[in-house]
Coordinates of C-alpha atoms and ligand atoms in Angstrom, one line a residue:
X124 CA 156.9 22.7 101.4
X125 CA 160.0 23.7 99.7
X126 CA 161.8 21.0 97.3
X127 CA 165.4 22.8 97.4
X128 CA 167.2 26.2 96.5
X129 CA 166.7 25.1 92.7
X130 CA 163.2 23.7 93.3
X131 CA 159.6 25.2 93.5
X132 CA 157.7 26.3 96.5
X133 CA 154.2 25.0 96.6
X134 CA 151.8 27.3 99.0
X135 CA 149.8 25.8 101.8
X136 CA 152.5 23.8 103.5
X137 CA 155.2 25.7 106.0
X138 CA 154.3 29.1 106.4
X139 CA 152.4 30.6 103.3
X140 CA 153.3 33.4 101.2
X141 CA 149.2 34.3 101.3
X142 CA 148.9 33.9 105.3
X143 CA 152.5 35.2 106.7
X144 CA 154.8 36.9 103.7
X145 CA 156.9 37.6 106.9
X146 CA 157.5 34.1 108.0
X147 CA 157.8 32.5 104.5
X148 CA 160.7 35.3 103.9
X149 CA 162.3 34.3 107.0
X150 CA 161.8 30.6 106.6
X151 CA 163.3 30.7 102.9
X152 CA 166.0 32.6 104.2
X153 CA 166.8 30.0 107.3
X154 CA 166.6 26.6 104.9
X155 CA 167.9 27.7 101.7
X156 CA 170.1 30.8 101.7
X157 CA 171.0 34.0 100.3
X158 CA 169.6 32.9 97.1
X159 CA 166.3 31.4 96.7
X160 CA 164.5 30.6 93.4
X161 CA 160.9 30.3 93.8
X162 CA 157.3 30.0 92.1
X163 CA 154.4 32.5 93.2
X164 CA 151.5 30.8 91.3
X165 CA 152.3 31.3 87.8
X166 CA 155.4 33.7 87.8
X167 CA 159.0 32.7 88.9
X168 CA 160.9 34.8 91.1
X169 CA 164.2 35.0 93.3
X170 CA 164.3 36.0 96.8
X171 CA 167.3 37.7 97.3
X172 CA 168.9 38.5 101.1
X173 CA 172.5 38.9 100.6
X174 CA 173.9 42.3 100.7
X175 CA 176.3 42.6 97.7
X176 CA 173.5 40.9 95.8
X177 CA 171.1 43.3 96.6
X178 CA 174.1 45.9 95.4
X179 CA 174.3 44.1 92.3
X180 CA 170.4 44.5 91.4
X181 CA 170.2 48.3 93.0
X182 CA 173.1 49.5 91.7
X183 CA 175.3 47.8 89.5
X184 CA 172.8 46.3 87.2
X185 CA 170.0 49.0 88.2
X186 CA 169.6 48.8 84.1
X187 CA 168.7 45.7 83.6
X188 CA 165.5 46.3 85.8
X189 CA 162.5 47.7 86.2
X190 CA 159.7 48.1 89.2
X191 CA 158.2 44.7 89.6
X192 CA 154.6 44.0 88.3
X193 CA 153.2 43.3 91.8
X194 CA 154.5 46.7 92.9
X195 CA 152.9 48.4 89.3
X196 CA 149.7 46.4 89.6
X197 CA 149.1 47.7 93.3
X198 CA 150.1 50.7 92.7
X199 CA 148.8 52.0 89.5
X200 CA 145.8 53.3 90.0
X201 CA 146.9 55.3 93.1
X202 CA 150.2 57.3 91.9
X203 CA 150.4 56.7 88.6
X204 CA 152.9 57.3 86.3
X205 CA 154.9 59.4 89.2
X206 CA 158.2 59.4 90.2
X207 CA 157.6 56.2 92.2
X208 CA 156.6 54.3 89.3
X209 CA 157.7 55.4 85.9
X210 CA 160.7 54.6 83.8
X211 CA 164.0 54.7 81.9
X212 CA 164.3 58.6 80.1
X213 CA 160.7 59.4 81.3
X214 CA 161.6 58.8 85.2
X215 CA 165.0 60.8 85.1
X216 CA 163.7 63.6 83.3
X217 CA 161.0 63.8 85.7
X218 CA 163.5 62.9 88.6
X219 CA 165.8 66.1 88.0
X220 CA 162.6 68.1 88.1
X221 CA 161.5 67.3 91.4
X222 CA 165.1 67.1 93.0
X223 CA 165.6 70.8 93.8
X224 CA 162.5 70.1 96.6
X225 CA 164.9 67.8 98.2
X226 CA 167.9 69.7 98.1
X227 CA 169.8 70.1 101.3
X228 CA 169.0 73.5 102.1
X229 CA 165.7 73.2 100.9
X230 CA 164.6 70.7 103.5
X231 CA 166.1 72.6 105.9
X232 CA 163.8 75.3 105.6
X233 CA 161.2 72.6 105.9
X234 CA 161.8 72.4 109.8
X235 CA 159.9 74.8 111.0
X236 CA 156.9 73.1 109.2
X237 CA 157.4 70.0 110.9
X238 CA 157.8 71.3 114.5
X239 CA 155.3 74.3 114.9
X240 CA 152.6 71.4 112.8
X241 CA 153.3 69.0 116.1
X242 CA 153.3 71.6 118.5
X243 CA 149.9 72.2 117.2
X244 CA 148.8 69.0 117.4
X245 CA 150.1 68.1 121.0
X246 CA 147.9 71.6 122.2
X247 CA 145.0 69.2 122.1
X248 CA 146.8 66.1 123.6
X249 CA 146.3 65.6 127.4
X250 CA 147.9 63.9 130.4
X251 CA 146.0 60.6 131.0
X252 CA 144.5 60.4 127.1
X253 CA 144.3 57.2 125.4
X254 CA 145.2 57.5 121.4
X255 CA 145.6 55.3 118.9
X256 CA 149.1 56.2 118.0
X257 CA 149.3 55.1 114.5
X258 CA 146.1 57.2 113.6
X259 CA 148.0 60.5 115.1
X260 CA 151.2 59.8 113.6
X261 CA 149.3 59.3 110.1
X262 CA 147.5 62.8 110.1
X263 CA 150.5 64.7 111.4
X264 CA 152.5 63.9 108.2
X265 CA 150.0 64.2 106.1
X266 CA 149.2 67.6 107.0
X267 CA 153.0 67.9 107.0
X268 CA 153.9 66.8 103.6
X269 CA 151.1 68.7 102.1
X270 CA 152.0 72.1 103.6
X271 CA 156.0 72.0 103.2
X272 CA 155.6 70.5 99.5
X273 CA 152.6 72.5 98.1
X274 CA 151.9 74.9 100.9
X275 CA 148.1 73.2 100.9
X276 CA 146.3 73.0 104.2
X277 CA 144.7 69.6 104.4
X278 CA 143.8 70.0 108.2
X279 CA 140.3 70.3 107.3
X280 CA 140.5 67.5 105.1
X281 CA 142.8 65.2 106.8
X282 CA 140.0 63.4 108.5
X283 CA 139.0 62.3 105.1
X284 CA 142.2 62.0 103.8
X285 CA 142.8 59.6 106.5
X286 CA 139.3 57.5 105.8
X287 CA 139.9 57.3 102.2
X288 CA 143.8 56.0 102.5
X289 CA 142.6 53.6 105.1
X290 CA 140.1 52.2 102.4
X291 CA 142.9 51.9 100.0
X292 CA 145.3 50.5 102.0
X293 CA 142.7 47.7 103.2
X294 CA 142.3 46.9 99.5
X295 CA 146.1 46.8 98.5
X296 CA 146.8 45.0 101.7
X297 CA 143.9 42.1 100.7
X298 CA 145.4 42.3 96.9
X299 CA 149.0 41.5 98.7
X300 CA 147.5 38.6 100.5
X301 CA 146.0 37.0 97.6
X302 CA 148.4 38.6 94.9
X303 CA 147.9 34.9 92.7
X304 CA 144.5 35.3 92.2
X305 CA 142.5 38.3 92.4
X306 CA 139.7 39.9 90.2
X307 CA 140.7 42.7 88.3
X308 CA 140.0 46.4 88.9
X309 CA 137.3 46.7 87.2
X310 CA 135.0 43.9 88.2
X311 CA 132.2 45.9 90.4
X312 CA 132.4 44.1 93.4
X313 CA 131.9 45.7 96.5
X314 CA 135.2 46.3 97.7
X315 CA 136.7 47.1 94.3
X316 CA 133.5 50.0 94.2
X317 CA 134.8 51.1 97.4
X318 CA 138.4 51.7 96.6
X319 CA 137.2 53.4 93.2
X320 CA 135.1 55.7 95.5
X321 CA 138.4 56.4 97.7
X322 CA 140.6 57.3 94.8
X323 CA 137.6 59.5 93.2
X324 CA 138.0 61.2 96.8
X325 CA 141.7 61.5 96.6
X326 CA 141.9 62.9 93.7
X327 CA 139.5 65.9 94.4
X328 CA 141.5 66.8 96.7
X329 CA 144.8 67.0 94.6
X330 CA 142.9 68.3 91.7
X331 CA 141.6 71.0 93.9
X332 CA 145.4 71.8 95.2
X333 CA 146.1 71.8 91.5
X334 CA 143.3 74.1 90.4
X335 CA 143.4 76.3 93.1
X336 CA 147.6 77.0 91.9
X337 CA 146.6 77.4 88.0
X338 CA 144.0 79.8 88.7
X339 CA 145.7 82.3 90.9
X340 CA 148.7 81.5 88.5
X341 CA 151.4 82.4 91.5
X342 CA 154.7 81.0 92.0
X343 CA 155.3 80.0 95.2
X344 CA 158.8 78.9 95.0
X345 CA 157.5 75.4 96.1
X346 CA 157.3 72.1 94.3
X347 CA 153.8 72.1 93.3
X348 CA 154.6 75.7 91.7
X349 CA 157.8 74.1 89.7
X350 CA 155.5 70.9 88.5
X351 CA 153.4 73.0 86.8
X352 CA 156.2 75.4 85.3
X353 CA 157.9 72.8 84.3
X354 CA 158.1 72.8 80.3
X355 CA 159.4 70.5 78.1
X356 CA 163.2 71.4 76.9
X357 CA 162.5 69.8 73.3
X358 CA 158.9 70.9 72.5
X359 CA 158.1 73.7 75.7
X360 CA 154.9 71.6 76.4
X361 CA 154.0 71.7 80.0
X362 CA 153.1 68.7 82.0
X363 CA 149.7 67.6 81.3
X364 CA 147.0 68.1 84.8
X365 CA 147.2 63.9 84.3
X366 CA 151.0 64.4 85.1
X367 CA 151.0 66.7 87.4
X368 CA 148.6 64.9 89.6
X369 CA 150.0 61.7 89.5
X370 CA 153.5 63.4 91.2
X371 CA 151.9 65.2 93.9
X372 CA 149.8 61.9 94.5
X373 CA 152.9 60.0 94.4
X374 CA 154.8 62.6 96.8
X375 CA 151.5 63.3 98.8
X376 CA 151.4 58.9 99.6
X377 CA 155.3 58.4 99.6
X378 CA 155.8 61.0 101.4
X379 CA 153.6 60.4 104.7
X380 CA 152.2 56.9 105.3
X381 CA 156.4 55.7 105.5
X382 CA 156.7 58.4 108.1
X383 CA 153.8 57.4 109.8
X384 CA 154.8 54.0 110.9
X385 CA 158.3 55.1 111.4
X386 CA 157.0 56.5 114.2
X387 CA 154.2 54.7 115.2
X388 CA 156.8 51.7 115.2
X389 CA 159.5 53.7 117.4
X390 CA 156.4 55.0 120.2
X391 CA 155.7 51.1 120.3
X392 CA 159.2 49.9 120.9
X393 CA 160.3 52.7 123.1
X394 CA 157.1 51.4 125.2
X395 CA 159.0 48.3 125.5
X396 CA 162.0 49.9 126.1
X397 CA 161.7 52.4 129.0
X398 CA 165.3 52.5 129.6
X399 CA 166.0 53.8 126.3
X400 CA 163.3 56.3 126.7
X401 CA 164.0 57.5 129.8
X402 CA 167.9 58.1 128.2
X403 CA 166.0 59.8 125.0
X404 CA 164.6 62.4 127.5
X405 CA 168.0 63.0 128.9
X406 CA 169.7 64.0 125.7
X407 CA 166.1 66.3 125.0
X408 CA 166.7 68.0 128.3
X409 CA 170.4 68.6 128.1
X410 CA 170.2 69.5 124.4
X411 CA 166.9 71.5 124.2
X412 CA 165.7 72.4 127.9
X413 CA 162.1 73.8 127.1
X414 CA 161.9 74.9 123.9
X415 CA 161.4 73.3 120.7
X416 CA 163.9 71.6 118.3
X417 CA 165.1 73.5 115.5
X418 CA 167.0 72.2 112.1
X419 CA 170.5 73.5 114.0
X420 CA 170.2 70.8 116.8
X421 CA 169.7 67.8 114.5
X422 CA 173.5 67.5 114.7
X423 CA 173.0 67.1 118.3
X424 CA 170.1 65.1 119.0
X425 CA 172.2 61.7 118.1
X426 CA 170.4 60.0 120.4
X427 CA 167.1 60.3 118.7
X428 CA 168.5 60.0 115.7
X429 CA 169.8 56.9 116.7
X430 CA 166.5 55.6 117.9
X431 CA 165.2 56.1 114.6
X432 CA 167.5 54.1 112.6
X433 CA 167.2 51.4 114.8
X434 CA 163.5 51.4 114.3
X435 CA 163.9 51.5 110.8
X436 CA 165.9 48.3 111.1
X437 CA 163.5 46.4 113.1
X438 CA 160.3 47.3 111.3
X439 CA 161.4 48.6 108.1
X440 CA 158.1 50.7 106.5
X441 CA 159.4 49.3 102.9
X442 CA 160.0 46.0 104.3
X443 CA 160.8 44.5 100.7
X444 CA 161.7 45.7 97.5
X445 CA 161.1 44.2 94.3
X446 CA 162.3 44.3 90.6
X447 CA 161.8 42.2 87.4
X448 CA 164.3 41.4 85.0
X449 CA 164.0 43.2 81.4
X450 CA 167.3 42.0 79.7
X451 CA 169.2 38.3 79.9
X452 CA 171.4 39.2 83.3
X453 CA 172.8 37.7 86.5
X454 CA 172.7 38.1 90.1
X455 CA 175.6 36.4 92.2
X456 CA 176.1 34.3 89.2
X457 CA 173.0 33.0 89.1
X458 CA 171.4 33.7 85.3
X459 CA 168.7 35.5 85.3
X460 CA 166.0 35.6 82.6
X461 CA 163.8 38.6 81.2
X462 CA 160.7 38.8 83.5
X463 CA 162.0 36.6 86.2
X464 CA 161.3 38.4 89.5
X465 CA 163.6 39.7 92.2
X466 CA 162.4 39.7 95.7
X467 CA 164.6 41.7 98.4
X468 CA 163.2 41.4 102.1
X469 CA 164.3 44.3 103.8
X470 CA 162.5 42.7 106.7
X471 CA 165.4 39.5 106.8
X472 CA 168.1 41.2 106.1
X473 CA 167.9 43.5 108.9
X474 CA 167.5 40.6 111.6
X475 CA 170.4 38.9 109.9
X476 CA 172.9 37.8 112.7
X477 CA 175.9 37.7 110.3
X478 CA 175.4 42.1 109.8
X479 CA 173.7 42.9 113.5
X480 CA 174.5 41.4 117.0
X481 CA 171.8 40.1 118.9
X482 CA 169.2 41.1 116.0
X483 CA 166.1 41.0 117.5
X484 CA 166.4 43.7 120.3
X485 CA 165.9 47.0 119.8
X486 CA 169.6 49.0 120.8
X487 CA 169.8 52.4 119.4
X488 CA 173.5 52.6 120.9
X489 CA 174.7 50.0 118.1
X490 CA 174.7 52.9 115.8
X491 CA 177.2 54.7 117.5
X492 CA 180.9 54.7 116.2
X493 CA 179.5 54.7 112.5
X494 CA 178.0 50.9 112.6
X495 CA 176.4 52.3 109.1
X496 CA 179.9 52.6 107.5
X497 CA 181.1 49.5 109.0
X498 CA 178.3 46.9 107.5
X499 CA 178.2 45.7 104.2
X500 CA 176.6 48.8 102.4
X501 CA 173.1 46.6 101.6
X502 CA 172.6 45.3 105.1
X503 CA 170.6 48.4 106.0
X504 CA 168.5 49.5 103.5
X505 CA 165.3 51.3 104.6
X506 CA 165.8 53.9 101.6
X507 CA 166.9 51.3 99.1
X508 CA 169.3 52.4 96.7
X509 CA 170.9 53.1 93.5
X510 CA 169.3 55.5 91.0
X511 CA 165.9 54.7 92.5
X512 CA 166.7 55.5 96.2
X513 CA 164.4 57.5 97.5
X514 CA 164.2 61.1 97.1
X515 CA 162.7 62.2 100.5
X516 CA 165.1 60.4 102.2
X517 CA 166.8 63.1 104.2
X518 CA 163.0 64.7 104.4
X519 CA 162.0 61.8 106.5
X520 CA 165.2 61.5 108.5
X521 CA 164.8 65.3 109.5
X522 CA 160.8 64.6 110.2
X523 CA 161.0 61.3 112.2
X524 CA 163.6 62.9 114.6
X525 CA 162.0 66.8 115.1
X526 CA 158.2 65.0 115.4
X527 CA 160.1 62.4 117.7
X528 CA 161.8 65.2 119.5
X529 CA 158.9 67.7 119.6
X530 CA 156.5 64.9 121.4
X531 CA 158.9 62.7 123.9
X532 CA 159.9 66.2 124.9
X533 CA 156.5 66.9 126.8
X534 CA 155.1 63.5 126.6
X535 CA 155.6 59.8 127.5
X536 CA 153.9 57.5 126.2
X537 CA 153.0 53.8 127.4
X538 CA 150.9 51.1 125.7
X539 CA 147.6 50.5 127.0
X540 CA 147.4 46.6 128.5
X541 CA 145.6 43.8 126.7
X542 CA 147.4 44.8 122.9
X543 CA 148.8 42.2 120.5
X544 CA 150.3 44.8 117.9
X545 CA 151.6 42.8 114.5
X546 CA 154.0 43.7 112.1
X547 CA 151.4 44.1 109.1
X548 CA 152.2 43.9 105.0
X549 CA 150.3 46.6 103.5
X550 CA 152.0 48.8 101.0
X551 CA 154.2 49.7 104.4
X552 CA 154.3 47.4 107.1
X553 CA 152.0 49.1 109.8
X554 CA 151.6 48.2 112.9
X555 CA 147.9 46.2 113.8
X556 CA 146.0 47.1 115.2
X557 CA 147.0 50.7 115.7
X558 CA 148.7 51.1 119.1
X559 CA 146.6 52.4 121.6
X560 CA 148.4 54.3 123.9
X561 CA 148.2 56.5 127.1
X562 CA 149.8 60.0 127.2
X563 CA 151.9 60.8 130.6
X564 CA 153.4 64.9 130.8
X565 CA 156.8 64.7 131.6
Ligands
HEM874 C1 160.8 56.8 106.7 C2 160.3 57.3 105.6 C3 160.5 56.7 104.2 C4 160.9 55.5 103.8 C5 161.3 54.3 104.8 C6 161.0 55.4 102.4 C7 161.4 54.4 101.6 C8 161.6 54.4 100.3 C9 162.2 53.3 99.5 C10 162.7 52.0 100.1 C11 162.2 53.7 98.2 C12 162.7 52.9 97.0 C13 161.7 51.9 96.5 C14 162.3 51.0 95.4 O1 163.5 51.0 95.2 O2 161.6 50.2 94.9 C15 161.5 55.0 98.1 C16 161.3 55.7 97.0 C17 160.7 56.9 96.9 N1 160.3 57.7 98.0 FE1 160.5 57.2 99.9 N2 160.6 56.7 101.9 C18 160.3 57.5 103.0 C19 159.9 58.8 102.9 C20 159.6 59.5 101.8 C21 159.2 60.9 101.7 C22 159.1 61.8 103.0 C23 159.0 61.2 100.4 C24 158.6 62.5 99.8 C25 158.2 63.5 100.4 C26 159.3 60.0 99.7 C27 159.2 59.9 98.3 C28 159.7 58.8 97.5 C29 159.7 58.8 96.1 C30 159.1 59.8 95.1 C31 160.3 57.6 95.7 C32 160.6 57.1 94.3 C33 161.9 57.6 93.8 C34 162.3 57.2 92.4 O3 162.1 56.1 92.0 O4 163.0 58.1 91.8 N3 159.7 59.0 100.5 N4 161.2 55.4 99.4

């Protein structure tokens, strides 16, 4: 395959980009380094895994560098020109508008949400049922980011909403695996009449949350209430509907699927694990007893907040981040021209030996002591970082440990026999297929 750190990397040979993106990350890691020039069909790009280079793109040189093209070609159509995707005095401006949703307090209040949404849903779970964890993870924060973010009720929706996401996500996840030669959007194939039939679905359903707002013309105090008060300082022109529904489609995908397989990832491994479970319920009982977590025990369920990190490190949902060069720069020293690509595997770097002991097990109790202040600050990177870190970080954090808390409090869960559950590239890496798993009351 490979013809050295300077050469080019020709597909079919070794693992394959196409086949395994996982295993060709890993491989270019193992021959060549922490820098690896490479050619993806026509374009150029670097794979980056060292953590002070990954500080250098992120941070440092966050200017000379936009979203990559794969990431804006797959994403597009779906979010937009949102927060996720848009640029330069455009993206801060609409940054600074959305931040006060994430502030602190803000997500605090957000809590309550979370927990009395799961309690709901775990009313119709019952010792002995088999579910397909990834499936129940997925409509739980969808219904949750909907309702805490614009106070819409997508329960009756959310099998839909479920349908038409998996539809997409099949179609980004085939576009990944064949990202050097694909037929553009508009082609009427089958599949690419399919996915425009999802995203017509989609966005009924934001336009109707969007609608529904204008008409009744109330303020709610929440985010889709300040998105559509927003005005323009300059000119006082409000954001356009367009606008507006390509940030609550951005925060609606963001803001749920990531979540998802957060979880669905950390049911799986504590599966595997029963003797971190079994310590998880511990810290529940002493902490909680019976009743349900609230925002004020977060400081003291460490244990579970532990088990999430580590999950994030093993399976992180954005298991690579990407940029491409728009000025003449440099990354460790290496040159770097305008429109060159930079690949950063979350997905290597958090199995590096040289950063985490033992890499491949899952061992919540290495986060204790402050391990995240001790590592190189880009060897743990689920939120990625810089300017463009993500917004709902502390959201997710909060969610992933009250959903986490809320369930293994009543429930344990085990995996049905006969699975072979893989690490999949989609626009997250999910888990498939979805784990199927029996439900035993504590
Ligand atoms: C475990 C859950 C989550 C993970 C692992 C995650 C991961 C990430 C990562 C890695 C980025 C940066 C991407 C890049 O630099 O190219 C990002 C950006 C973003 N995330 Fe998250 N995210 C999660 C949850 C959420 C939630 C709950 C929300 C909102 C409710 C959200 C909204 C966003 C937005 C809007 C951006 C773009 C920010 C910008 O560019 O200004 N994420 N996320």
């Amino acid at each position: 395959m490979p013809r050295g750190p300077r050469g080019h990397f020709l597909l079919g040979s070794g693992p394959d980009f196409g086949r395994d993106q996982l295993s060709f990350y890993a491989a270019c890691a193992r021959q060549y380094g922490d820098l690896v020039p490479i050619r993806l069909g026509p374009r150029r790009a670097l794979l980056v895994y060292h953590p002070d280079a990954i500080e250098e793109v992120l941070v440092a040189r966050n200017r000379d560098f936009v979203k990559s093209p794969g990431v804006r070609l797959l994403l597009r159509r779906l979010i937009g020109n949102g927060l996720f995707l848009s640029e330069g005095g455009f993206w801060l401006r609409q940054r600074r508008l959305v931040q006060p949703a994430f502030h602190r307090q803000r997500v605090a209040a957000y809590a309550e949400v979370m927990t009395a949404y799961t309690a709901r849903r775990l009313a119709e779970w019952k010792d002995g049922d088999v579910l397909d964890v990834h499936a129940e993870m997925m409509t739980l924060t969808q219904i949750i980011v909907a309702k805490t973010l614009f106070d819409a009720d997508v329960s009756d929706e959310s099998y839909n909403i479920a349908r038409t996401s998996n539809i997409l996500a099949e179609d980004f996840g085939h576009r990944i695996k064949s990202i050097i030669q694909f037929l553009p959007d508009w082609v009427p194939t089958p599949a690419n009449l399919r996915t425009a039939r999802a995203l017509r679905h989609l966005d009924q359903v934001v336009y109707r949350m969007v609608d529904a707002r204008r008409r009744t013309g109330e303020d709610r105090g929440d985010l889709l209430s300040i998105l559509l008060q927003a005005q323009d300082a300059d000119d006082g022109s409000q954001m356009s509907n367009e606008q507006v529904r390509d940030e609550v489609m951005t925060l609606f995908m963001a803001g749920h699927e990531t979540t998802a397989v957060t979880l669905s990832w950390t049911w799986y491994l504590l599966a595997q694990y029963p003797e971190v479970d079994a310590r998880l319920a511990d810290e529940l009982r002493t902490v909680l007893g019976d009743r349900p977590p609230t925002v004020a025990d977060l400081p003291r369920l460490t244990y579970a907040d532990m088990i999430i990190s580590e999950s994030m490190r093993l399976y992180p949902p954005a298991y690579v981040l990407a940029r491409q060069a728009v000025n003449p720069t440099e990354v460790a020293g290496h040159p770097l021209a305008p429109g060159l690509v930079v690949i950063m595997p979350a997905w290597v770097v958090h199995r590096d030996p040289r950063w985490f002991e033992d890499p491949e097990t899952f061992r919540p109790e290495r986060w204790a002591n402050d391990l995240a202040r001790r590592l190189p600050r880009f060897a743990y990177l689920p939120f990625g970082g810089g300017p463009r870190q993500c917004i709902g970080n502390a959201f997710a954090t909060m969610e992933a440990v009250l959903i986490l808390a809320t369930i293994a409090q009543r429930f344990r869960l085990t995996m049905e026999p006969g699975q072979r559950v893989t690490p999949t590239p989609y626009i997250t890496l999910r888990p498939e297929p979805g784990p199927r798993m029996r439900l035993a009351r504590r």
